[in-house]
Amino acid sequence: MSRRPRVARTIPALRRTIARLRRRGEKVALVPTMGALHDGHLALVRLARRRARYVVVSIFVNPAQFAPHEDFASYPRSFDDDVAALAKVGVDVVWAPTVEVMYPHGFASRIAPGGPAKVGLEDAFRPHFFSGVATVVSKLLIQCAPDAAVFGEKDFQQLKVVTRMARDLDLGVKVVGAAIVRERDGLAMSSRNVYLSAEERVQAPLLQRVLKLCAEKIAKGRAIATILSEGREAIERGGFALDYLEARHAETLAPIGSVKEGPVRLLVAARLGTTRLIDNIGVT
């Protein structure tokens, strides 16, 4: 029978629980989430378990990373189901603060990340986003004080922003990236996939197919600019409204013109109906 994880809802309760785990001399890993968990999240938990004896999963839909026109109010929430799923994979603690706990009255501090947060990808379309992410993640890392924190590579720019922030602020946390988990047809798993209509769900895997084809062509020596142009056309012909398809240095996210300039990552964001999808792939 699965053991239900301890659910902490206040900072004192969380810190008491973490302190008890720490007294045993074991490592702790954190998996930050916004809930609406799927198999991709559970893969992060399994990776965290390989990094530490105890695993904490946070569930918090962070209003600071949503613009007024975005889907904060309608973002899928399934707390009871999430806790049941986490019990099956042996999570020890669920950190589930309210907005009032995370941002109490008078809260007035924000982190304004630079570096990989200012490279003209997600930041060009969601300028509010990375300040909200950096602020909440820094709070989660301080609150939970983990040895390691696991983030999925699907949000690749976010992963680089958090990695840089943890290093710059000397937070003492090892940020670990986990490979993208995909559906059988290649679509990257995402809580927002539930927004897709049946017809859109059939169209959606085109995004990953185009990424794979572009990566293969670039790896064979084709010009990056040419391949990106072809990829953009294919995505738009497939019914998507494209935000970007870019080739970037896999570590700095700086624009890259050739595989000779360093490891290449292809990143894409596009809308299908009302749903915005992102994905990425390495060029090998």
Tab-separated table of C-alpha atoms in Angstrom:
chain	number	residue	atom	x	y	z
A	1	MET	CA	0.000	0.000	0.000
A	2	SER	CA	1.349	3.440	-0.908
A	3	ARG	CA	2.356	5.688	1.975
A	4	ARG	CA	0.779	9.129	1.751
A	5	PRO	CA	3.419	11.857	1.853
A	6	ARG	CA	3.366	14.392	4.650
A	7	VAL	CA	1.676	17.590	3.414
A	8	ALA	CA	3.126	20.853	4.750
A	9	ARG	CA	1.180	24.071	4.238
A	10	THR	CA	3.065	26.566	6.404
A	11	ILE	CA	6.736	27.475	6.492
A	12	PRO	CA	7.204	26.460	10.164
A	13	ALA	CA	5.636	23.046	9.440
A	14	LEU	CA	7.847	22.602	6.381
A	15	ARG	CA	11.006	23.545	8.252
A	16	ARG	CA	10.223	21.189	11.129
A	17	THR	CA	9.714	18.357	8.664
A	18	ILE	CA	12.905	19.120	6.721
A	19	ALA	CA	14.849	19.387	9.989
A	20	ARG	CA	13.682	15.899	11.001
A	21	LEU	CA	14.917	14.503	7.700
A	22	ARG	CA	18.210	16.343	8.041
A	23	ARG	CA	18.804	14.941	11.550
A	24	ARG	CA	19.087	11.533	9.953
A	25	GLY	CA	22.036	12.783	7.928
A	26	GLU	CA	20.420	12.065	4.578
A	27	LYS	CA	20.264	14.168	1.411
A	28	VAL	CA	17.069	15.900	0.310
A	29	ALA	CA	15.981	16.626	-3.263
A	30	LEU	CA	13.261	19.041	-4.370
A	31	VAL	CA	11.010	18.800	-7.414
A	32	PRO	CA	9.183	22.120	-7.924
A	33	THR	CA	5.846	21.805	-9.753
A	34	MET	CA	2.604	23.675	-10.324
A	35	GLY	CA	0.590	20.493	-9.908
A	36	ALA	CA	-1.660	18.885	-12.540
A	37	LEU	CA	0.945	16.145	-12.503
A	38	HIS	CA	1.588	13.743	-15.368
A	39	ASP	CA	4.167	11.051	-16.126
A	40	GLY	CA	6.741	13.708	-16.972
A	41	HIS	CA	6.575	15.050	-13.418
A	42	LEU	CA	6.807	11.540	-11.988
A	43	ALA	CA	9.962	10.977	-14.048
A	44	LEU	CA	11.445	14.037	-12.305
A	45	VAL	CA	10.582	12.470	-8.957
A	46	ARG	CA	12.290	9.206	-9.903
A	47	LEU	CA	15.415	11.110	-10.918
A	48	ALA	CA	15.287	13.032	-7.632
A	49	ARG	CA	15.084	9.744	-5.757
A	50	ARG	CA	18.332	8.665	-7.406
A	51	ARG	CA	19.942	11.875	-6.141
A	52	ALA	CA	18.710	11.844	-2.556
A	53	ARG	CA	17.189	9.646	0.133
A	54	TYR	CA	14.252	11.993	0.700
A	55	VAL	CA	12.177	13.792	-1.930
A	56	VAL	CA	10.089	16.929	-1.466
A	57	VAL	CA	7.642	17.972	-4.201
A	58	SER	CA	6.245	21.485	-4.150
A	59	ILE	CA	2.804	22.168	-5.623
A	60	PHE	CA	2.175	25.860	-6.121
A	61	VAL	CA	0.555	27.655	-9.051
A	62	ASN	CA	2.665	30.788	-9.025
A	63	PRO	CA	0.680	33.919	-9.900
A	64	ALA	CA	3.867	35.963	-10.304
A	65	GLN	CA	4.738	34.217	-13.567
A	66	PHE	CA	1.358	34.769	-15.243
A	67	ALA	CA	0.509	37.956	-17.115
A	68	PRO	CA	-3.037	39.320	-16.679
A	69	HIS	CA	-4.133	37.840	-20.037
A	70	GLU	CA	-2.719	34.376	-19.295
A	71	ASP	CA	-4.361	31.305	-17.794
A	72	PHE	CA	-3.675	31.557	-14.042
A	73	ALA	CA	-7.346	31.217	-13.039
A	74	SER	CA	-7.986	28.311	-15.400
A	75	TYR	CA	-4.634	26.534	-14.994
A	76	PRO	CA	-5.474	22.865	-14.254
A	77	ARG	CA	-5.491	21.987	-10.562
A	78	SER	CA	-5.872	18.439	-9.216
A	79	PHE	CA	-4.325	18.427	-5.747
A	80	ASP	CA	-5.857	15.231	-4.338
A	81	ASP	CA	-5.000	13.255	-7.464
A	82	ASP	CA	-1.500	14.726	-7.431
A	83	VAL	CA	-0.864	13.640	-3.843
A	84	ALA	CA	-2.150	10.137	-4.631
A	85	ALA	CA	0.206	9.903	-7.610
A	86	LEU	CA	3.139	11.120	-5.526
A	87	ALA	CA	2.385	8.505	-2.858
A	88	LYS	CA	2.810	5.773	-5.474
A	89	VAL	CA	6.335	6.954	-6.319
A	90	GLY	CA	7.409	7.327	-2.704
A	91	VAL	CA	7.509	11.085	-2.223
A	92	ASP	CA	8.169	11.986	1.401
A	93	VAL	CA	6.870	15.554	1.653
A	94	VAL	CA	4.499	17.701	-0.388
A	95	TRP	CA	5.033	21.431	0.123
A	96	ALA	CA	1.709	23.074	-0.711
A	97	PRO	CA	1.696	26.721	0.363
A	98	THR	CA	-1.103	29.144	-0.409
A	99	VAL	CA	-0.529	32.387	-2.272
A	100	GLU	CA	-0.806	34.185	1.075
A	101	VAL	CA	2.004	32.070	2.520
A	102	MET	CA	4.307	32.611	-0.445
A	103	TYR	CA	3.466	36.283	-0.961
A	104	PRO	CA	2.209	37.646	2.362
A	105	HIS	CA	0.787	41.122	2.730
A	106	GLY	CA	3.496	43.695	2.078
A	107	PHE	CA	5.675	41.371	0.008
A	108	ALA	CA	7.838	43.699	-2.076
A	109	SER	CA	10.929	41.823	-3.313
A	110	ARG	CA	11.537	40.437	-6.789
A	111	ILE	CA	14.493	38.825	-8.531
A	112	ALA	CA	15.323	40.253	-11.963
A	113	PRO	CA	17.475	37.611	-13.697
A	114	GLY	CA	19.772	38.409	-16.603
A	115	GLY	CA	21.996	36.171	-18.692
A	116	PRO	CA	19.902	33.309	-20.122
A	117	ALA	CA	16.721	35.153	-19.072
A	118	LYS	CA	17.454	37.927	-21.588
A	119	VAL	CA	18.173	36.178	-24.869
A	120	GLY	CA	15.061	36.887	-26.930
A	121	LEU	CA	13.234	33.560	-26.576
A	122	GLU	CA	10.464	33.215	-23.973
A	123	ASP	CA	11.451	36.584	-22.540
A	124	ALA	CA	10.548	38.291	-25.828
A	125	PHE	CA	6.983	36.980	-25.645
A	126	ARG	CA	6.484	36.773	-21.862
A	127	PRO	CA	8.621	39.604	-20.413
A	128	HIS	CA	7.146	39.116	-16.935
A	129	PHE	CA	7.832	35.397	-16.822
A	130	PHE	CA	11.385	34.851	-15.634
A	131	SER	CA	11.229	37.375	-12.821
A	132	GLY	CA	8.222	35.462	-11.494
A	133	VAL	CA	9.965	32.116	-11.936
A	134	ALA	CA	13.250	33.262	-10.388
A	135	THR	CA	11.475	34.800	-7.405
A	136	VAL	CA	9.366	31.758	-6.587
A	137	VAL	CA	12.151	29.239	-7.246
A	138	SER	CA	14.579	31.159	-5.049
A	139	LYS	CA	11.974	31.112	-2.267
A	140	LEU	CA	11.391	27.374	-2.720
A	141	LEU	CA	15.122	26.640	-2.616
A	142	ILE	CA	15.573	28.744	0.520
A	143	GLN	CA	12.494	27.238	2.194
A	144	CYS	CA	13.344	23.605	1.427
A	145	ALA	CA	17.172	23.892	1.490
A	146	PRO	CA	17.606	20.826	-0.741
A	147	ASP	CA	20.890	19.287	-1.836
A	148	ALA	CA	19.523	18.982	-5.372
A	149	ALA	CA	16.567	20.379	-7.308
A	150	VAL	CA	15.232	18.684	-10.438
A	151	PHE	CA	13.742	20.573	-13.385
A	152	GLY	CA	12.568	19.218	-16.734
A	153	GLU	CA	14.394	20.104	-19.932
A	154	LYS	CA	11.119	20.876	-21.709
A	155	ASP	CA	11.325	24.347	-20.199
A	156	PHE	CA	14.922	24.593	-21.370
A	157	GLN	CA	15.392	28.337	-20.989
A	158	GLN	CA	13.867	28.149	-17.512
A	159	LEU	CA	16.342	25.393	-16.608
A	160	LYS	CA	19.246	27.604	-17.655
A	161	VAL	CA	17.844	30.615	-15.795
A	162	VAL	CA	17.425	28.630	-12.571
A	163	THR	CA	20.867	27.038	-12.900
A	164	ARG	CA	22.491	30.445	-13.339
A	165	MET	CA	20.518	31.969	-10.467
A	166	ALA	CA	21.385	29.188	-8.013
A	167	ARG	CA	25.053	29.576	-8.911
A	168	ASP	CA	25.065	33.371	-8.802
A	169	LEU	CA	23.286	33.544	-5.437
A	170	ASP	CA	25.432	30.798	-3.832
A	171	LEU	CA	22.351	28.817	-2.882
A	172	GLY	CA	24.325	25.601	-2.491
A	173	VAL	CA	21.883	23.582	-4.582
A	174	LYS	CA	22.762	21.299	-7.466
A	175	VAL	CA	20.253	22.005	-10.251
A	176	VAL	CA	19.626	18.833	-12.246
A	177	GLY	CA	18.013	18.758	-15.700
A	178	ALA	CA	15.797	15.818	-16.634
A	179	ALA	CA	15.161	14.673	-20.202
A	180	ILE	CA	11.820	15.497	-21.805
A	181	VAL	CA	9.156	12.822	-21.385
A	182	ARG	CA	6.994	12.417	-24.471
A	183	GLU	CA	3.735	10.833	-25.476
A	184	ARG	CA	3.930	7.864	-27.862
A	185	ASP	CA	3.525	10.198	-30.842
A	186	GLY	CA	6.348	12.490	-29.718
A	187	LEU	CA	4.401	15.346	-28.146
A	188	ALA	CA	6.185	16.665	-25.067
A	189	MET	CA	4.125	16.003	-21.956
A	190	SER	CA	2.648	19.185	-20.483
A	191	SER	CA	-0.151	20.048	-18.093
A	192	ARG	CA	-1.456	22.419	-20.773
A	193	ASN	CA	-1.967	19.601	-23.289
A	194	VAL	CA	-5.440	19.123	-21.775
A	195	TYR	CA	-6.429	22.400	-23.469
A	196	LEU	CA	-5.970	20.875	-26.943
A	197	SER	CA	-9.094	19.871	-28.851
A	198	ALA	CA	-9.184	16.383	-30.358
A	199	GLU	CA	-8.213	17.773	-33.774
A	200	GLU	CA	-5.434	19.923	-32.309
A	201	ARG	CA	-4.086	16.946	-30.370
A	202	VAL	CA	-3.614	15.122	-33.675
A	203	GLN	CA	-1.767	18.130	-35.144
A	204	ALA	CA	0.406	18.847	-32.109
A	205	PRO	CA	3.173	16.231	-32.632
A	206	LEU	CA	4.194	18.026	-35.843
A	207	LEU	CA	6.197	20.403	-33.667
A	208	GLN	CA	8.537	17.661	-32.492
A	209	ARG	CA	8.778	16.080	-35.945
A	210	VAL	CA	9.956	19.379	-37.408
A	211	LEU	CA	12.491	19.803	-34.611
A	212	LYS	CA	13.899	16.327	-35.213
A	213	LEU	CA	14.165	16.861	-38.956
A	214	CYS	CA	15.886	20.228	-38.504
A	215	ALA	CA	18.332	18.751	-35.993
A	216	GLU	CA	19.191	15.892	-38.346
A	217	LYS	CA	19.836	18.240	-41.258
A	218	ILE	CA	21.979	20.604	-39.186
A	219	ALA	CA	23.986	17.663	-37.829
A	220	LYS	CA	24.725	16.662	-41.437
A	221	GLY	CA	26.218	20.072	-42.129
A	222	ARG	CA	23.320	21.972	-43.672
A	223	ALA	CA	23.307	25.733	-43.025
A	224	ILE	CA	21.458	26.557	-39.810
A	225	ALA	CA	19.759	29.666	-41.219
A	226	THR	CA	18.392	27.735	-44.197
A	227	ILE	CA	17.115	24.843	-42.093
A	228	LEU	CA	15.432	27.173	-39.602
A	229	SER	CA	13.668	28.974	-42.427
A	230	GLU	CA	12.391	25.655	-43.787
A	231	GLY	CA	11.312	24.569	-40.297
A	232	ARG	CA	9.383	27.770	-39.660
A	233	GLU	CA	7.507	27.375	-42.918
A	234	ALA	CA	6.643	23.741	-42.108
A	235	ILE	CA	5.312	24.669	-38.654
A	236	GLU	CA	3.123	27.454	-40.021
A	237	ARG	CA	1.832	25.217	-42.834
A	238	GLY	CA	0.871	22.730	-40.133
A	239	GLY	CA	-1.608	25.187	-38.645
A	240	PHE	CA	0.516	26.672	-35.853
A	241	ALA	CA	0.992	30.361	-35.091
A	242	LEU	CA	4.757	30.410	-34.602
A	243	ASP	CA	6.395	32.525	-31.908
A	244	TYR	CA	9.935	31.338	-32.590
A	245	LEU	CA	12.111	28.524	-33.891
A	246	GLU	CA	15.723	29.268	-33.019
A	247	ALA	CA	19.133	27.624	-32.805
A	248	ARG	CA	21.042	28.596	-29.672
A	249	HIS	CA	24.206	27.661	-27.814
A	250	ALA	CA	23.081	24.878	-25.477
A	251	GLU	CA	24.679	26.454	-22.403
A	252	THR	CA	24.476	30.235	-22.833
A	253	LEU	CA	21.436	30.337	-25.161
A	254	ALA	CA	23.288	32.903	-27.274
A	255	PRO	CA	22.465	32.879	-31.015
A	256	ILE	CA	24.618	30.395	-32.888
A	257	GLY	CA	25.362	30.232	-36.588
A	258	SER	CA	27.268	26.958	-36.885
A	259	VAL	CA	27.773	23.694	-35.030
A	260	LYS	CA	31.449	24.697	-34.847
A	261	GLU	CA	30.507	27.436	-32.358
A	262	GLY	CA	29.470	24.969	-29.674
A	263	PRO	CA	26.679	22.574	-28.708
A	264	VAL	CA	23.430	23.523	-30.425
A	265	ARG	CA	19.915	23.437	-29.001
A	266	LEU	CA	16.857	24.046	-31.151
A	267	LEU	CA	13.984	25.713	-29.305
A	268	VAL	CA	10.438	26.317	-30.503
A	269	ALA	CA	7.255	27.950	-29.212
A	270	ALA	CA	3.998	28.047	-31.142
A	271	ARG	CA	0.277	28.308	-30.601
A	272	LEU	CA	-2.248	25.739	-31.725
A	273	GLY	CA	-5.680	27.233	-31.257
A	274	THR	CA	-5.591	28.775	-27.784
A	275	THR	CA	-2.829	26.487	-26.494
A	276	ARG	CA	0.803	27.554	-26.475
A	277	LEU	CA	3.270	24.692	-26.827
A	278	ILE	CA	7.037	24.723	-26.341
A	279	ASP	CA	9.653	22.097	-27.148
A	280	ASN	CA	13.375	21.732	-27.788
A	281	ILE	CA	15.967	19.256	-28.979
A	282	GLY	CA	19.732	18.971	-28.987
A	283	VAL	CA	21.713	18.724	-32.209
A	284	THR	CA	24.073	15.758	-32.021
